[in-house]
Coordinates of N, CA and C in Angstrom, one line a residue:
M533 N 57.8 -165.4 -129.2 CA 57.2 -165.4 -128.7 C 56.0 -166.3 -127.8
E534 N 55.3 -165.3 -126.8 CA 55.2 -166.8 -125.8 C 54.1 -167.5 -126.0
T535 N 53.4 -168.7 -126.2 CA 52.4 -169.7 -126.3 C 51.3 -168.9 -126.5
M536 N 50.7 -169.8 -126.9 CA 49.1 -168.9 -128.0 C 48.1 -168.5 -126.4
L537 N 48.3 -167.8 -126.1 CA 46.8 -167.3 -125.0 C 44.9 -167.4 -125.4
E538 N 44.5 -168.1 -124.9 CA 43.1 -168.2 -125.6 C 42.6 -166.9 -125.6
G539 N 41.7 -167.0 -127.0 CA 41.2 -165.0 -127.9 C 42.0 -164.5 -128.1
W540 N 43.1 -165.2 -128.0 CA 44.6 -164.4 -128.7 C 44.8 -164.8 -130.5
T541 N 44.5 -165.1 -131.2 CA 44.8 -165.1 -132.6 C 46.7 -165.4 -132.5
V542 N 47.0 -165.8 -133.8 CA 48.9 -165.8 -133.9 C 48.8 -164.3 -134.8
S543 N 48.5 -164.0 -135.4 CA 48.1 -162.5 -136.3 C 48.2 -161.8 -134.9
E544 N 46.9 -161.8 -134.3 CA 47.1 -160.6 -133.0 C 48.0 -161.1 -132.4
Q545 N 48.8 -161.5 -132.4 CA 50.1 -161.8 -131.3 C 51.2 -161.4 -131.9
A546 N 50.9 -161.0 -133.2 CA 52.4 -160.7 -134.4 C 52.6 -158.9 -133.9
I547 N 50.9 -159.1 -134.5 CA 50.3 -157.6 -134.2 C 51.0 -156.3 -132.6
A548 N 50.8 -157.2 -131.6 CA 50.9 -156.9 -131.2 C 52.6 -157.1 -130.5
R549 N 53.6 -157.5 -130.6 CA 54.6 -157.2 -130.6 C 55.2 -156.8 -131.3
E550 N 54.9 -156.6 -132.5 CA 55.4 -155.1 -133.6 C 55.4 -154.0 -133.1
A551 N 53.9 -154.0 -132.4 CA 53.4 -152.5 -132.0 C 54.8 -152.4 -130.8
F552 N 54.4 -153.1 -129.8 CA 55.0 -153.4 -128.7 C 56.6 -152.8 -128.6
D553 N 57.1 -153.5 -129.4 CA 58.5 -153.2 -130.0 C 59.0 -151.8 -130.3
R554 N 57.7 -151.3 -131.2 CA 57.7 -149.9 -131.6 C 57.4 -148.6 -130.8
A555 N 57.0 -149.1 -129.7 CA 57.0 -148.3 -129.0 C 58.2 -148.2 -127.8
Y556 N 58.7 -149.6 -128.1 CA 60.3 -150.0 -127.0 C 61.0 -149.1 -127.6
G557 N 61.5 -149.1 -128.4 CA 62.4 -147.8 -129.8 C 61.7 -146.7 -129.0
R558 N 60.5 -146.5 -129.2 CA 60.2 -144.4 -128.9 C 60.7 -144.1 -127.6
A559 N 60.3 -145.5 -126.2 CA 60.3 -145.0 -125.7 C 62.3 -144.6 -125.0
V560 N 62.9 -145.8 -126.3 CA 63.9 -145.6 -126.0 C 65.1 -144.3 -126.6
D561 N 63.9 -143.8 -127.9 CA 64.7 -142.9 -128.6 C 64.8 -141.6 -127.6
K562 N 63.3 -141.5 -126.9 CA 63.1 -140.0 -126.1 C 64.2 -140.2 -124.5
L563 N 64.4 -141.4 -124.0 CA 65.2 -141.7 -122.9 C 66.9 -140.4 -123.7
V564 N 67.2 -140.9 -125.0 CA 68.2 -140.9 -125.6 C 68.2 -139.4 -125.3
V565 N 67.1 -138.7 -126.2 CA 67.2 -137.3 -126.7 C 67.6 -136.4 -125.0
E566 N 67.0 -137.1 -124.0 CA 66.4 -136.1 -123.2 C 68.3 -136.5 -121.6
V567 N 68.7 -137.7 -122.3 CA 69.6 -138.3 -121.4 C 71.1 -137.0 -121.8
R568 N 71.4 -137.4 -123.5 CA 71.8 -136.0 -124.6 C 71.7 -134.2 -123.7
S569 N 69.9 -133.7 -123.7 CA 69.8 -133.0 -123.2 C 70.8 -132.2 -121.6
K570 N 70.5 -133.7 -121.2 CA 70.8 -133.7 -119.5 C 72.2 -133.2 -119.6
S571 N 73.0 -134.7 -121.0 CA 74.5 -134.7 -120.4 C 75.5 -132.9 -120.5
E572 N 74.5 -132.2 -121.5 CA 74.8 -130.7 -121.8 C 74.9 -130.2 -120.0
L573 N 74.3 -130.2 -119.5 CA 74.6 -129.5 -118.3 C 75.8 -129.9 -117.4
L574 N 76.5 -131.3 -117.0 CA 77.1 -131.5 -116.5 C 78.2 -130.8 -116.1
D575 N 78.2 -130.5 -115.4 CA 79.4 -129.3 -114.6 C 80.1 -129.6 -113.2
S576 N 79.6 -130.8 -112.3 CA 79.9 -130.6 -111.1 C 80.0 -132.9 -111.0
A577 N 80.2 -133.1 -110.2 CA 80.1 -134.2 -109.6 C 78.5 -134.5 -109.0
E578 N 77.8 -133.2 -108.5 CA 76.4 -133.6 -108.1 C 75.4 -133.8 -109.4
T579 N 75.9 -133.0 -110.4 CA 75.1 -133.0 -111.8 C 75.0 -134.5 -112.6
V580 N 76.5 -135.1 -112.2 CA 77.3 -136.3 -112.4 C 76.1 -137.4 -112.3
W581 N 75.9 -137.0 -111.0 CA 75.7 -138.1 -110.0 C 73.5 -138.2 -110.0
Q582 N 73.4 -136.9 -110.4 CA 71.6 -136.6 -110.7 C 71.7 -137.3 -111.9
L583 N 72.6 -137.6 -112.9 CA 72.1 -138.1 -114.4 C 71.9 -139.4 -113.2
H584 N 73.4 -139.8 -113.3 CA 73.4 -141.2 -112.8 C 71.9 -141.7 -112.0
D585 N 71.1 -140.9 -111.2 CA 70.4 -141.3 -110.4 C 68.7 -141.2 -111.1
Y586 N 68.7 -140.3 -112.1 CA 68.3 -139.9 -113.6 C 67.7 -141.6 -115.0
L587 N 68.5 -142.1 -114.6 CA 69.3 -142.7 -115.7 C 68.3 -144.4 -115.0
S588 N 68.7 -144.6 -113.4 CA 68.8 -145.7 -112.9 C 67.1 -145.5 -113.1
I589 N 66.2 -144.7 -112.1 CA 65.4 -144.4 -112.5 C 64.7 -144.7 -113.7
E590 N 64.9 -144.5 -114.7 CA 64.7 -145.0 -116.0 C 64.6 -146.0 -116.7
R591 N 66.1 -146.4 -116.2 CA 66.0 -147.9 -116.4 C 65.2 -149.2 -115.8
H592 N 64.5 -148.9 -114.5 CA 64.4 -149.4 -113.8 C 62.0 -149.4 -114.1
T593 N 62.3 -148.5 -114.5 CA 60.8 -147.9 -115.3 C 60.7 -148.5 -116.9
I594 N 61.6 -148.3 -117.5 CA 61.7 -149.0 -118.5 C 61.3 -150.5 -118.7
E595 N 62.2 -151.3 -117.7 CA 62.9 -152.3 -118.2 C 61.7 -153.2 -117.4
G596 N 60.7 -151.8 -116.5 CA 59.5 -153.4 -115.4 C 58.2 -152.7 -116.8
R597 N 58.1 -152.0 -117.8 CA 57.4 -151.3 -118.2 C 56.8 -152.3 -119.1
F598 N 58.1 -152.7 -119.9 CA 57.7 -153.2 -121.6 C 58.7 -154.6 -121.2
D599 N 57.8 -155.4 -120.2 CA 58.1 -156.6 -120.1 C 56.6 -157.3 -121.3
F600 N 57.0 -158.1 -122.3 CA 56.2 -158.2 -123.3 C 55.4 -159.9 -122.2
R601 N 54.0 -159.6 -121.8 CA 53.4 -160.8 -121.6 C 51.9 -160.7 -122.2
L602 N 51.3 -161.6 -122.9 CA 49.6 -161.1 -123.6 C 49.1 -161.0 -122.3
D603 N 49.3 -161.9 -121.4 CA 48.2 -161.7 -120.2 C 47.6 -159.9 -119.2
G604 N 48.7 -158.8 -119.8 CA 48.2 -157.8 -119.0 C 48.3 -157.1 -119.9
I605 N 49.1 -157.2 -121.6 CA 49.2 -156.1 -122.3 C 48.3 -155.4 -122.5
L606 N 46.6 -155.3 -122.4 CA 46.1 -154.5 -123.1 C 46.2 -153.4 -122.0
F607 N 46.9 -153.8 -121.2 CA 46.7 -152.4 -119.9 C 48.1 -151.9 -120.2
I608 N 48.8 -152.3 -120.9 CA 50.3 -152.0 -121.1 C 50.1 -151.0 -122.0
F609 N 48.9 -151.8 -123.2 CA 48.7 -151.2 -124.3 C 48.2 -149.4 -124.1
A610 N 47.4 -149.7 -123.3 CA 46.5 -148.7 -122.6 C 47.5 -147.4 -121.5
S611 N 48.1 -147.5 -121.5 CA 49.8 -147.0 -120.8 C 50.0 -146.2 -122.1
L612 N 51.0 -147.1 -122.9 CA 51.5 -146.8 -124.4 C 51.2 -145.6 -124.6
V613 N 49.6 -145.8 -125.4 CA 49.4 -144.5 -125.7 C 48.7 -143.4 -125.2
K614 N 48.6 -143.8 -123.4 CA 48.2 -142.2 -122.7 C 49.4 -141.5 -123.2
D615 N 50.7 -142.2 -122.9 CA 51.8 -141.7 -122.9 C 52.0 -141.1 -124.8
H616 N 51.1 -141.7 -125.7 CA 51.5 -141.3 -126.9 C 52.8 -142.1 -127.8
L617 N 53.3 -143.4 -126.4 CA 54.5 -143.7 -127.5 C 54.0 -144.7 -127.8
L618 N 52.4 -145.0 -128.3 CA 51.3 -146.2 -129.3 C 50.6 -144.9 -129.9
Q619 N 50.5 -145.5 -130.9 CA 49.1 -144.9 -131.8 C 48.6 -145.9 -131.6
I620 N 46.9 -145.8 -131.6 CA 45.6 -146.7 -131.4 C 46.1 -147.7 -132.4
Q621 N 46.4 -146.7 -133.8 CA 46.2 -146.7 -135.6 C 46.8 -148.3 -135.5
E622 N 48.1 -148.6 -134.5 CA 49.3 -149.1 -134.7 C 49.0 -149.8 -134.4
L623 N 47.7 -150.6 -133.2 CA 47.2 -152.2 -133.2 C 46.0 -152.0 -134.1
A624 N 45.5 -151.2 -135.5 CA 44.4 -152.1 -136.3 C 45.3 -153.2 -136.6
G625 N 44.1 -154.4 -136.8 CA 44.3 -156.3 -136.7 C 43.7 -156.8 -135.6
L626 N 44.2 -155.7 -134.4 CA 43.3 -157.0 -133.3 C 41.9 -156.9 -133.2
D627 N 41.3 -157.3 -132.4 CA 40.0 -157.7 -132.2 C 39.4 -156.4 -132.5
A628 N 38.4 -156.3 -132.9 CA 37.4 -155.0 -131.7 C 37.4 -154.6 -130.6
E629 N 37.0 -155.9 -129.6 CA 36.6 -155.5 -128.6 C 38.6 -155.3 -127.9
K630 N 39.2 -155.5 -128.2 CA 40.8 -155.7 -127.7 C 41.1 -154.1 -127.7
L631 N 40.6 -154.1 -128.5 CA 41.5 -152.3 -129.2 C 40.1 -151.2 -128.6
A632 N 38.8 -151.4 -127.8 CA 38.1 -150.5 -127.3 C 38.3 -150.3 -126.3
K633 N 38.9 -151.2 -125.6 CA 39.6 -151.7 -124.0 C 40.6 -150.9 -123.8
I634 N 41.0 -151.9 -124.8 CA 42.3 -150.3 -124.8 C 42.4 -148.5 -124.9
E635 N 41.4 -148.7 -126.2 CA 41.6 -146.9 -126.6 C 40.5 -146.5 -124.6
A636 N 39.6 -147.0 -124.3 CA 38.6 -146.8 -123.5 C 39.8 -147.4 -122.1
M637 N 40.6 -147.4 -121.6 CA 41.9 -147.6 -120.7 C 42.9 -146.3 -120.6
S638 N 42.3 -146.0 -121.5 CA 43.9 -145.0 -121.8 C 43.6 -144.1 -121.8
R639 N 41.8 -143.3 -121.1 CA 41.7 -142.4 -121.6 C 41.5 -142.2 -119.7
F640 N 42.2 -142.7 -118.9 CA 42.3 -142.7 -117.2 C 43.4 -142.4 -117.0

């Protein structure tokens, strides 16, 4: 885990890491379901290349999104809540102000 940042307790960092890892697992599970569905439609070289392109885009998206750094984590959590990969209740234990910011940002 990265070094302690001002305004983040050790407990909050642990909660953030656990929630982050849970959301990552859900994103991967969602991707696996989608790939299985798309793979059933493979019937030509073109559909194989389309699946390859899809996977390349998803890899880039997931690797970019799931970069655990506390300095931008509130924005990431808001995005994950908005996309239903994380529930605000799973962040219980974070400071009330942090939770309020996440909840507000997730609405946009």
